[in-house]
């Protein structure tokens, strides 16, 4: 009996991890399904032309949202996971950087985007609607995601999952009410509904985190470069991930643009199963790597195996379910099935290199992480833009696979180099005084 109880205790951490992943993954899957349904509703009711405009503006906002806050959220998760007393300072740091950068980004977009997109024939209304979309998809999205990260920093995964699911369901309800009930059929009209939805969700999220403590306003100076190192790769990655959409909007038909954007959404949805694992692992990895990246090598190796297995299963599921999509999005999206089946397997190399980059981030090796992701994103954006311009959309698909496979090779080479370096430094480190005397 005693041996059985020991075995039971040994299996408890593993069982707890499985249950946590199931909850985290389940929330992201529910959230992804809700987002996909929202996308389907908008695609059907807006039509291929209006929907292609919506996708193009959203692509720009997706780039800006990674710049908003200058990487302060990762600093909050990392510092608070190690020391809860840092929460107040890191929250104030986040509020200041999010507010300043968010306002500047919205103002810049309000000046530039009206020259490229028309939501209304009236110039003033056009600027107002574009500005409203930017406030919604940059500032309010960042605020809501910050609340999720706050819960993750406190290892409160249940509340973080509720934020993800609640946000996704709220957008689906808003889209259903706007389009199905009230007949919204233009991006300008949807922008108002979307804004109200995001305001209500943001207010609910901030009420939920109020009990964790009030912010102490001030800039945590030592985290500014770390935040920039963390955010720049995501900004460049967002540029790469949206370069295809921006170029396609110039060289392809509205149907190709719309069908491809749905295929991209399916790829992002399938990656959520891996993201669920990464978001669950990150706080623990930050603790495990506090004394060196080599201490978490076995942990990261196991995560790689799990992430690869999950991504293969997710890609296969998307491939098999692809023929159902035209019934959901409408018969006008004639290229949808072939696009989805061509793109779905990209999630496998994407999952493989993301594990190495998450480990570098959790261990605080942000300069190296930024270099790998930044250089990969710059070269990837250039390759994707050229390939899309030269042979849309076949060139786009080829560039995707080439970029992600190259990222696997480079990211794991850099990760292993830092493991060897940390291990070598640890082996040459002098023993503490007390241990030296004992020897």
Short mmCIF file of C-alpha atoms in Angstrom, two decimals:
data_model
loop_
_atom_site.label_atom_id
_atom_site.label_comp_id
_atom_site.label_asym_id
_atom_site.label_seq_id
_atom_site.Cartn_x
_atom_site.Cartn_y
_atom_site.Cartn_z
CA UNK A 1 0.00 0.00 0.00
CA UNK A 2 2.83 2.33 0.87
CA UNK A 3 4.44 1.78 -2.53
CA UNK A 4 1.11 2.47 -4.23
CA UNK A 5 0.72 5.74 -2.36
CA UNK A 6 4.22 6.77 -3.41
CA UNK A 7 3.35 6.05 -7.05
CA UNK A 8 0.16 8.01 -6.72
CA UNK A 9 2.05 10.99 -5.34
CA UNK A 10 4.60 10.74 -8.17
CA UNK A 11 1.84 10.83 -10.77
CA UNK A 12 -0.02 13.77 -9.25
CA UNK A 13 2.11 16.52 -10.86
CA UNK A 14 1.77 14.84 -14.26
CA UNK A 15 -1.98 14.44 -13.82
CA UNK A 16 -2.28 18.07 -12.70
CA UNK A 17 -0.37 19.18 -15.80
CA UNK A 18 -2.65 17.12 -18.07
CA UNK A 19 -5.75 18.58 -16.44
CA UNK A 20 -4.36 22.12 -16.67
CA UNK A 21 -3.53 21.62 -20.35
CA UNK A 22 -6.99 20.21 -21.00
CA UNK A 23 -8.54 23.28 -19.39
CA UNK A 24 -6.19 25.71 -21.13
CA UNK A 25 -6.43 23.93 -24.46
CA UNK A 26 -10.18 23.55 -24.14
CA UNK A 27 -10.62 27.25 -23.52
CA UNK A 28 -8.50 28.15 -26.53
CA UNK A 29 -10.34 25.63 -28.73
CA UNK A 30 -13.70 27.06 -27.64
CA UNK A 31 -12.34 30.55 -28.20
CA UNK A 32 -10.98 29.55 -31.60
CA UNK A 33 -14.29 27.97 -32.62
CA UNK A 34 -16.11 31.14 -31.57
CA UNK A 35 -13.65 33.29 -33.54
CA UNK A 36 -14.09 31.08 -36.58
CA UNK A 37 -17.88 31.38 -36.30
CA UNK A 38 -17.52 35.16 -35.98
CA UNK A 39 -15.33 35.16 -39.08
CA UNK A 40 -17.90 33.04 -40.93
CA UNK A 41 -20.78 35.35 -40.02
CA UNK A 42 -18.85 38.42 -41.15
CA UNK A 43 -17.71 36.69 -44.35
CA UNK A 44 -21.28 35.75 -45.28
CA UNK A 45 -23.01 39.04 -44.46
CA UNK A 46 -20.29 41.48 -45.55
CA UNK A 47 -19.61 39.68 -48.84
CA UNK A 48 -16.24 39.11 -50.48
CA UNK A 49 -15.55 42.79 -51.27
CA UNK A 50 -16.38 44.32 -47.86
CA UNK A 51 -14.86 41.33 -46.09
CA UNK A 52 -11.58 41.73 -47.99
CA UNK A 53 -11.43 45.39 -46.84
CA UNK A 54 -12.12 44.31 -43.25
CA UNK A 55 -9.33 41.72 -43.43
CA UNK A 56 -6.84 44.24 -44.84
CA UNK A 57 -7.48 46.80 -42.07
CA UNK A 58 -7.37 44.06 -39.44
CA UNK A 59 -4.00 42.95 -40.84
CA UNK A 60 -2.60 46.42 -40.18
CA UNK A 61 -4.08 46.43 -36.66
CA UNK A 62 -2.53 43.00 -35.99
CA UNK A 63 0.89 44.52 -36.60
CA UNK A 64 0.20 47.57 -34.44
CA UNK A 65 -1.17 45.60 -31.49
CA UNK A 66 2.22 43.88 -30.99
CA UNK A 67 3.90 47.29 -30.78
CA UNK A 68 1.34 48.57 -28.29
CA UNK A 69 2.80 48.23 -24.78
CA UNK A 70 6.37 47.70 -26.03
CA UNK A 71 6.57 44.14 -24.69
CA UNK A 72 5.62 45.05 -21.14
CA UNK A 73 3.19 42.14 -20.76
CA UNK A 74 5.91 39.49 -21.02
CA UNK A 75 7.92 41.34 -18.38
CA UNK A 76 4.89 41.24 -16.09
CA UNK A 77 4.41 37.48 -16.50
CA UNK A 78 8.10 36.72 -16.03
CA UNK A 79 8.71 38.99 -13.03
CA UNK A 80 5.46 38.28 -11.21
CA UNK A 81 5.79 34.51 -11.73
CA UNK A 82 9.09 34.72 -9.84
CA UNK A 83 8.08 37.35 -7.27
CA UNK A 84 4.44 38.25 -6.59
CA UNK A 85 5.44 41.46 -4.81
CA UNK A 86 6.45 42.93 -8.20
CA UNK A 87 2.85 42.90 -9.46
CA UNK A 88 1.92 46.46 -8.51
CA UNK A 89 5.01 47.98 -10.15
CA UNK A 90 4.75 45.84 -13.27
CA UNK A 91 1.05 46.64 -13.66
CA UNK A 92 1.75 50.39 -13.51
CA UNK A 93 4.60 49.91 -15.99
CA UNK A 94 2.15 48.18 -18.37
CA UNK A 95 -0.60 50.77 -18.03
CA UNK A 96 1.75 53.66 -18.85
CA UNK A 97 3.40 52.01 -21.85
CA UNK A 98 0.11 50.68 -23.25
CA UNK A 99 -1.60 54.07 -23.00
CA UNK A 100 1.23 56.10 -24.56
CA UNK A 101 2.08 53.69 -27.37
CA UNK A 102 -1.60 52.92 -28.07
CA UNK A 103 -2.55 56.57 -28.55
CA UNK A 104 0.43 57.22 -30.83
CA UNK A 105 -0.34 54.16 -32.96
CA UNK A 106 -4.01 55.10 -33.35
CA UNK A 107 -3.12 58.66 -34.35
CA UNK A 108 -0.59 57.43 -36.91
CA UNK A 109 -3.06 54.97 -38.38
CA UNK A 110 -5.84 57.57 -38.51
CA UNK A 111 -3.61 59.80 -40.63
CA UNK A 112 -2.22 57.13 -43.01
CA UNK A 113 -4.90 54.45 -43.53
CA UNK A 114 -7.68 56.66 -45.02
CA UNK A 115 -5.45 57.09 -48.09
CA UNK A 116 -5.61 53.31 -48.72
CA UNK A 117 -9.04 52.20 -47.45
CA UNK A 118 -12.52 53.61 -47.97
CA UNK A 119 -15.24 52.69 -45.49
CA UNK A 120 -17.45 55.65 -46.36
CA UNK A 121 -17.64 58.10 -49.29
CA UNK A 122 -17.64 60.97 -46.77
CA UNK A 123 -13.98 61.73 -45.86
CA UNK A 124 -14.75 62.69 -42.24
CA UNK A 125 -16.83 59.56 -41.66
CA UNK A 126 -14.15 57.45 -43.31
CA UNK A 127 -11.47 58.76 -40.92
CA UNK A 128 -13.79 58.34 -37.93
CA UNK A 129 -14.62 54.71 -38.76
CA UNK A 130 -11.00 53.76 -39.40
CA UNK A 131 -9.99 55.43 -36.13
CA UNK A 132 -12.72 53.54 -34.30
CA UNK A 133 -11.47 50.24 -35.73
CA UNK A 134 -7.91 51.04 -34.64
CA UNK A 135 -8.97 51.94 -31.09
CA UNK A 136 -10.91 48.69 -30.92
CA UNK A 137 -8.34 46.35 -32.44
CA UNK A 138 -5.20 47.90 -30.94
CA UNK A 139 -5.90 49.52 -27.56
CA UNK A 140 -8.88 47.50 -26.32
CA UNK A 141 -7.52 44.19 -27.59
CA UNK A 142 -4.27 44.92 -25.75
CA UNK A 143 -6.11 45.76 -22.53
CA UNK A 144 -8.12 42.53 -22.66
CA UNK A 145 -5.05 40.40 -23.41
CA UNK A 146 -3.21 42.14 -20.55
CA UNK A 147 -5.88 40.91 -18.15
CA UNK A 148 -5.38 37.37 -19.39
CA UNK A 149 -1.62 37.68 -18.88
CA UNK A 150 -2.14 39.02 -15.36
CA UNK A 151 -4.00 35.86 -14.42
CA UNK A 152 -1.31 33.72 -16.06
CA UNK A 153 1.39 35.54 -14.07
CA UNK A 154 -0.47 34.53 -10.89
CA UNK A 155 -0.85 30.93 -12.20
CA UNK A 156 -4.62 31.45 -12.15
CA UNK A 157 -5.20 29.51 -15.36
CA UNK A 158 -8.93 29.11 -14.79
CA UNK A 159 -9.52 32.87 -14.83
CA UNK A 160 -7.18 33.32 -17.81
CA UNK A 161 -9.20 30.72 -19.67
CA UNK A 162 -12.43 32.54 -18.82
CA UNK A 163 -11.03 35.74 -20.34
CA UNK A 164 -10.14 33.92 -23.59
CA UNK A 165 -13.50 32.17 -23.89
CA UNK A 166 -15.55 35.16 -22.75
CA UNK A 167 -13.85 37.50 -25.21
CA UNK A 168 -14.37 35.13 -28.13
CA UNK A 169 -18.01 34.44 -27.27
CA UNK A 170 -18.72 38.15 -26.84
CA UNK A 171 -17.44 38.87 -30.35
CA UNK A 172 -19.51 36.03 -31.77
CA UNK A 173 -22.65 37.31 -30.07
CA UNK A 174 -21.93 40.83 -31.33
CA UNK A 175 -21.44 39.58 -34.90
CA UNK A 176 -24.63 37.51 -34.76
CA UNK A 177 -26.68 40.41 -33.43
CA UNK A 178 -25.19 42.92 -35.86
CA UNK A 179 -25.35 40.85 -39.04
CA UNK A 180 -28.10 38.26 -38.57
CA UNK A 181 -30.54 40.28 -36.45
CA UNK A 182 -29.91 43.88 -37.56
CA UNK A 183 -28.65 43.20 -41.10
CA UNK A 184 -25.26 44.92 -40.89
CA UNK A 185 -23.57 44.52 -44.28
CA UNK A 186 -20.74 47.09 -44.31
CA UNK A 187 -17.42 47.37 -42.47
CA UNK A 188 -18.34 50.89 -41.29
CA UNK A 189 -21.48 49.63 -39.54
CA UNK A 190 -19.69 46.63 -38.05
CA UNK A 191 -16.96 48.93 -36.65
CA UNK A 192 -19.49 50.49 -34.24
CA UNK A 193 -20.74 47.10 -33.02
CA UNK A 194 -17.21 45.82 -32.63
CA UNK A 195 -16.19 48.89 -30.60
CA UNK A 196 -19.10 48.54 -28.15
CA UNK A 197 -18.38 44.83 -27.71
CA UNK A 198 -14.70 45.42 -26.90
CA UNK A 199 -15.49 48.22 -24.45
CA UNK A 200 -17.87 45.98 -22.49
CA UNK A 201 -15.41 43.08 -22.41
CA UNK A 202 -12.54 45.35 -21.32
CA UNK A 203 -14.62 46.77 -18.48
CA UNK A 204 -15.52 43.27 -17.29
CA UNK A 205 -11.88 42.13 -17.43
CA UNK A 206 -10.59 45.05 -15.39
CA UNK A 207 -13.24 44.49 -12.76
CA UNK A 208 -12.02 40.89 -12.54
CA UNK A 209 -8.38 41.83 -11.89
CA UNK A 210 -9.05 44.71 -9.47
CA UNK A 211 -8.83 42.40 -6.47
CA UNK A 212 -5.23 41.49 -7.26
CA UNK A 213 -3.96 44.96 -6.39
CA UNK A 214 -3.73 48.51 -7.66
CA UNK A 215 -0.96 49.67 -10.00
CA UNK A 216 2.01 51.66 -8.79
CA UNK A 217 2.63 54.01 -11.68
CA UNK A 218 6.19 54.28 -12.89
CA UNK A 219 8.54 52.90 -15.52
CA UNK A 220 10.61 49.88 -14.50
CA UNK A 221 13.69 51.01 -16.38
CA UNK A 222 15.58 47.73 -16.47
CA UNK A 223 12.62 46.10 -18.21
CA UNK A 224 12.41 48.61 -21.06
CA UNK A 225 15.14 46.98 -23.17
CA UNK A 226 13.87 43.51 -22.26
CA UNK A 227 10.37 44.50 -23.33
CA UNK A 228 11.65 45.90 -26.61
CA UNK A 229 13.71 42.79 -27.24
CA UNK A 230 10.57 40.73 -26.66
CA UNK A 231 8.15 42.87 -28.66
CA UNK A 232 10.31 43.60 -31.73
CA UNK A 233 10.34 39.96 -32.89
CA UNK A 234 6.56 39.80 -32.54
CA UNK A 235 6.17 43.05 -34.45
CA UNK A 236 8.40 41.80 -37.24
CA UNK A 237 6.66 38.44 -37.15
CA UNK A 238 3.31 40.21 -37.44
CA UNK A 239 4.67 42.12 -40.44
CA UNK A 240 5.71 38.82 -42.01
CA UNK A 241 2.40 37.14 -41.21
CA UNK A 242 0.42 40.02 -42.69
CA UNK A 243 2.67 40.88 -45.64
CA UNK A 244 0.91 38.23 -47.71
CA UNK A 245 -2.51 39.69 -46.92
CA UNK A 246 -1.42 43.24 -47.72
CA UNK A 247 0.21 42.25 -51.02
CA UNK A 248 -2.68 39.97 -51.99
CA UNK A 249 -5.08 42.87 -51.47
CA UNK A 250 -3.17 44.65 -54.25
CA UNK A 251 -2.62 41.84 -56.78
CA UNK A 252 -5.40 39.27 -56.26
CA UNK A 253 -9.17 39.22 -56.64
CA UNK A 254 -11.44 39.83 -53.67
CA UNK A 255 -12.40 36.12 -53.67
CA UNK A 256 -8.79 34.92 -53.51
CA UNK A 257 -8.01 37.48 -50.83
CA UNK A 258 -11.04 36.48 -48.75
CA UNK A 259 -10.55 32.71 -49.16
CA UNK A 260 -6.86 32.99 -48.32
CA UNK A 261 -7.59 35.06 -45.20
CA UNK A 262 -9.95 32.32 -43.99
CA UNK A 263 -7.25 29.70 -44.63
CA UNK A 264 -4.84 31.80 -42.60
CA UNK A 265 -7.41 32.02 -39.82
CA UNK A 266 -7.67 28.22 -39.84
CA UNK A 267 -3.89 27.95 -39.53
CA UNK A 268 -3.89 30.33 -36.56
CA UNK A 269 -6.75 28.38 -34.99
CA UNK A 270 -4.89 25.08 -35.31
CA UNK A 271 -1.82 26.65 -33.67
CA UNK A 272 -3.90 27.46 -30.59
CA UNK A 273 -3.54 23.86 -29.42
CA UNK A 274 0.22 24.43 -29.24
CA UNK A 275 -0.20 27.90 -27.78
CA UNK A 276 -2.26 26.37 -24.97
CA UNK A 277 0.75 24.23 -24.08
CA UNK A 278 3.22 27.13 -24.30
CA UNK A 279 1.14 29.47 -22.13
CA UNK A 280 0.79 26.72 -19.51
CA UNK A 281 4.51 25.93 -19.51
CA UNK A 282 5.89 29.51 -19.58
CA UNK A 283 5.55 30.53 -15.88
CA UNK A 284 7.09 27.24 -14.73
CA UNK A 285 9.89 27.56 -17.27
CA UNK A 286 10.65 31.05 -15.97
CA UNK A 287 11.20 29.54 -12.51
CA UNK A 288 13.11 26.49 -13.78
CA UNK A 289 15.56 28.61 -15.82
CA UNK A 290 16.25 31.18 -13.11
CA UNK A 291 19.64 29.53 -12.42
CA UNK A 292 20.41 28.71 -16.05
CA UNK A 293 18.75 27.44 -19.20
CA UNK A 294 20.43 24.04 -18.89
CA UNK A 295 18.30 23.24 -15.83
CA UNK A 296 15.20 23.14 -18.05
CA UNK A 297 16.69 21.19 -20.96
CA UNK A 298 14.77 17.97 -20.26
CA UNK A 299 11.61 19.96 -19.66
CA UNK A 300 11.94 21.71 -23.04
CA UNK A 301 12.70 18.43 -24.82
CA UNK A 302 9.47 16.93 -23.49
CA UNK A 303 7.55 20.06 -24.49
CA UNK A 304 8.97 19.75 -28.04
CA UNK A 305 7.71 16.18 -28.32
CA UNK A 306 4.29 17.16 -27.01
CA UNK A 307 4.02 20.27 -29.21
CA UNK A 308 5.01 18.36 -32.35
CA UNK A 309 2.49 15.60 -31.66
CA UNK A 310 -0.27 18.10 -30.94
CA UNK A 311 0.47 20.12 -34.09
CA UNK A 312 0.38 17.03 -36.34
CA UNK A 313 -2.98 16.03 -34.88
CA UNK A 314 -4.31 19.60 -35.31
CA UNK A 315 -3.14 19.79 -38.95
CA UNK A 316 -4.71 16.43 -39.76
CA UNK A 317 -8.01 17.51 -38.20
CA UNK A 318 -8.07 20.74 -40.24
CA UNK A 319 -7.25 18.81 -43.43
CA UNK A 320 -10.13 16.39 -42.87
CA UNK A 321 -12.63 19.11 -41.91
CA UNK A 322 -11.76 21.48 -44.78
CA UNK A 323 -14.62 20.33 -47.10
CA UNK A 324 -17.14 21.50 -44.48
CA UNK A 325 -15.98 25.12 -44.62
CA UNK A 326 -17.90 26.26 -47.75
CA UNK A 327 -21.14 25.36 -45.96
CA UNK A 328 -20.06 27.67 -43.16
CA UNK A 329 -18.61 30.60 -45.11
CA UNK A 330 -20.68 30.45 -48.28
CA UNK A 331 -20.35 29.25 -51.88
CA UNK A 332 -18.68 32.48 -53.02
CA UNK A 333 -15.41 31.30 -51.40
CA UNK A 334 -14.56 28.82 -54.16
CA UNK A 335 -10.83 28.50 -53.40
CA UNK A 336 -11.28 27.91 -49.68
CA UNK A 337 -10.91 24.12 -49.41
CA UNK A 338 -7.75 23.89 -51.53
CA UNK A 339 -6.15 26.86 -49.70
CA UNK A 340 -6.85 25.38 -46.27
CA UNK A 341 -5.53 21.93 -47.18
CA UNK A 342 -2.37 23.41 -48.67
CA UNK A 343 -1.60 25.63 -45.70
CA UNK A 344 -2.67 23.49 -42.72
CA UNK A 345 0.62 21.55 -42.35
CA UNK A 346 2.62 24.75 -41.74
CA UNK A 347 1.57 24.48 -38.09
CA UNK A 348 4.02 21.58 -37.51
CA UNK A 349 7.32 23.45 -38.08
CA UNK A 350 5.74 26.53 -36.49
CA UNK A 351 5.10 24.55 -33.30
CA UNK A 352 8.62 23.10 -33.31
CA UNK A 353 10.49 26.38 -33.41
CA UNK A 354 8.09 28.18 -31.07
CA UNK A 355 9.09 25.78 -28.25
CA UNK A 356 12.75 26.84 -28.50
CA UNK A 357 11.86 30.53 -28.64
CA UNK A 358 9.50 30.27 -25.65
CA UNK A 359 12.28 28.63 -23.65
CA UNK A 360 14.72 31.42 -24.52
CA UNK A 361 12.10 34.00 -23.54
CA UNK A 362 11.32 32.33 -20.21
CA UNK A 363 15.03 32.20 -19.37
CA UNK A 364 15.50 35.89 -20.11
CA UNK A 365 17.66 35.43 -23.25
CA UNK A 366 15.69 38.07 -25.08
CA UNK A 367 18.51 39.55 -27.22
CA UNK A 368 19.20 36.16 -28.81
CA UNK A 369 15.49 35.45 -29.16
CA UNK A 370 14.92 38.85 -30.72
CA UNK A 371 17.78 38.32 -33.16
CA UNK A 372 16.46 34.96 -34.38
CA UNK A 373 12.83 35.96 -34.65
CA UNK A 374 13.63 39.46 -35.93
CA UNK A 375 15.97 38.33 -38.68
CA UNK A 376 13.64 35.48 -39.62
CA UNK A 377 10.70 37.85 -39.80
CA UNK A 378 12.51 40.48 -41.87
CA UNK A 379 13.79 37.94 -44.39
CA UNK A 380 10.48 36.08 -44.26
CA UNK A 381 8.44 39.22 -44.90
CA UNK A 382 10.60 40.09 -47.89
CA UNK A 383 10.38 36.54 -49.29
CA UNK A 384 6.62 36.31 -48.70
CA UNK A 385 5.95 39.72 -50.27
CA UNK A 386 8.09 38.92 -53.33
CA UNK A 387 6.66 35.41 -53.75
CA UNK A 388 3.10 36.70 -53.36
CA UNK A 389 3.69 39.48 -55.87
CA UNK A 390 5.45 37.16 -58.33
CA UNK A 391 3.09 34.15 -58.23
CA UNK A 392 -0.04 34.69 -56.11
CA UNK A 393 -1.06 32.63 -54.23
CA UNK A 394 1.20 29.62 -55.06
CA UNK A 395 4.33 31.60 -54.26
CA UNK A 396 2.79 32.55 -50.92
CA UNK A 397 2.32 28.91 -49.92
CA UNK A 398 5.87 27.92 -50.93
CA UNK A 399 7.36 30.84 -49.00
CA UNK A 400 5.44 29.84 -45.86
CA UNK A 401 6.95 26.35 -45.75
CA UNK A 402 10.46 27.58 -46.62
CA UNK A 403 10.42 30.18 -43.86
CA UNK A 404 9.04 27.94 -41.09
CA UNK A 405 11.45 25.07 -41.81
CA UNK A 406 14.40 27.47 -41.80
CA UNK A 407 13.18 28.86 -38.45
CA UNK A 408 13.18 25.35 -36.94
CA UNK A 409 16.84 24.84 -37.87
CA UNK A 410 18.05 28.24 -36.67
CA UNK A 411 16.01 28.48 -33.46
CA UNK A 412 17.08 25.07 -32.13
CA UNK A 413 20.72 25.72 -33.05
CA UNK A 414 20.64 28.92 -30.97
CA UNK A 415 18.77 27.24 -28.10
CA UNK A 416 21.31 24.40 -27.87
CA UNK A 417 24.20 26.86 -27.99
CA UNK A 418 22.83 28.68 -24.92
CA UNK A 419 22.24 25.40 -23.10
CA UNK A 420 25.89 24.43 -23.66
CA UNK A 421 27.06 27.88 -22.59
CA UNK A 422 25.03 27.90 -19.37
CA UNK A 423 26.14 24.35 -18.56
CA UNK A 424 29.80 25.28 -19.10
CA UNK A 425 29.46 28.37 -16.92
CA UNK A 426 27.82 26.34 -14.16
CA UNK A 427 30.57 23.71 -14.22
CA UNK A 428 33.25 26.39 -13.78
CA UNK A 429 31.40 28.41 -11.15
CA UNK A 430 33.17 28.55 -7.72
CA UNK A 431 31.51 26.69 -4.86
CA UNK A 432 29.86 28.75 -2.07
CA UNK A 433 32.19 29.39 0.90
CA UNK A 434 30.39 27.04 3.26
CA UNK A 435 30.44 24.15 0.77
CA UNK A 436 34.15 24.73 0.08
CA UNK A 437 34.98 24.35 3.81
CA UNK A 438 32.84 21.22 4.06
CA UNK A 439 34.79 19.69 1.17
#
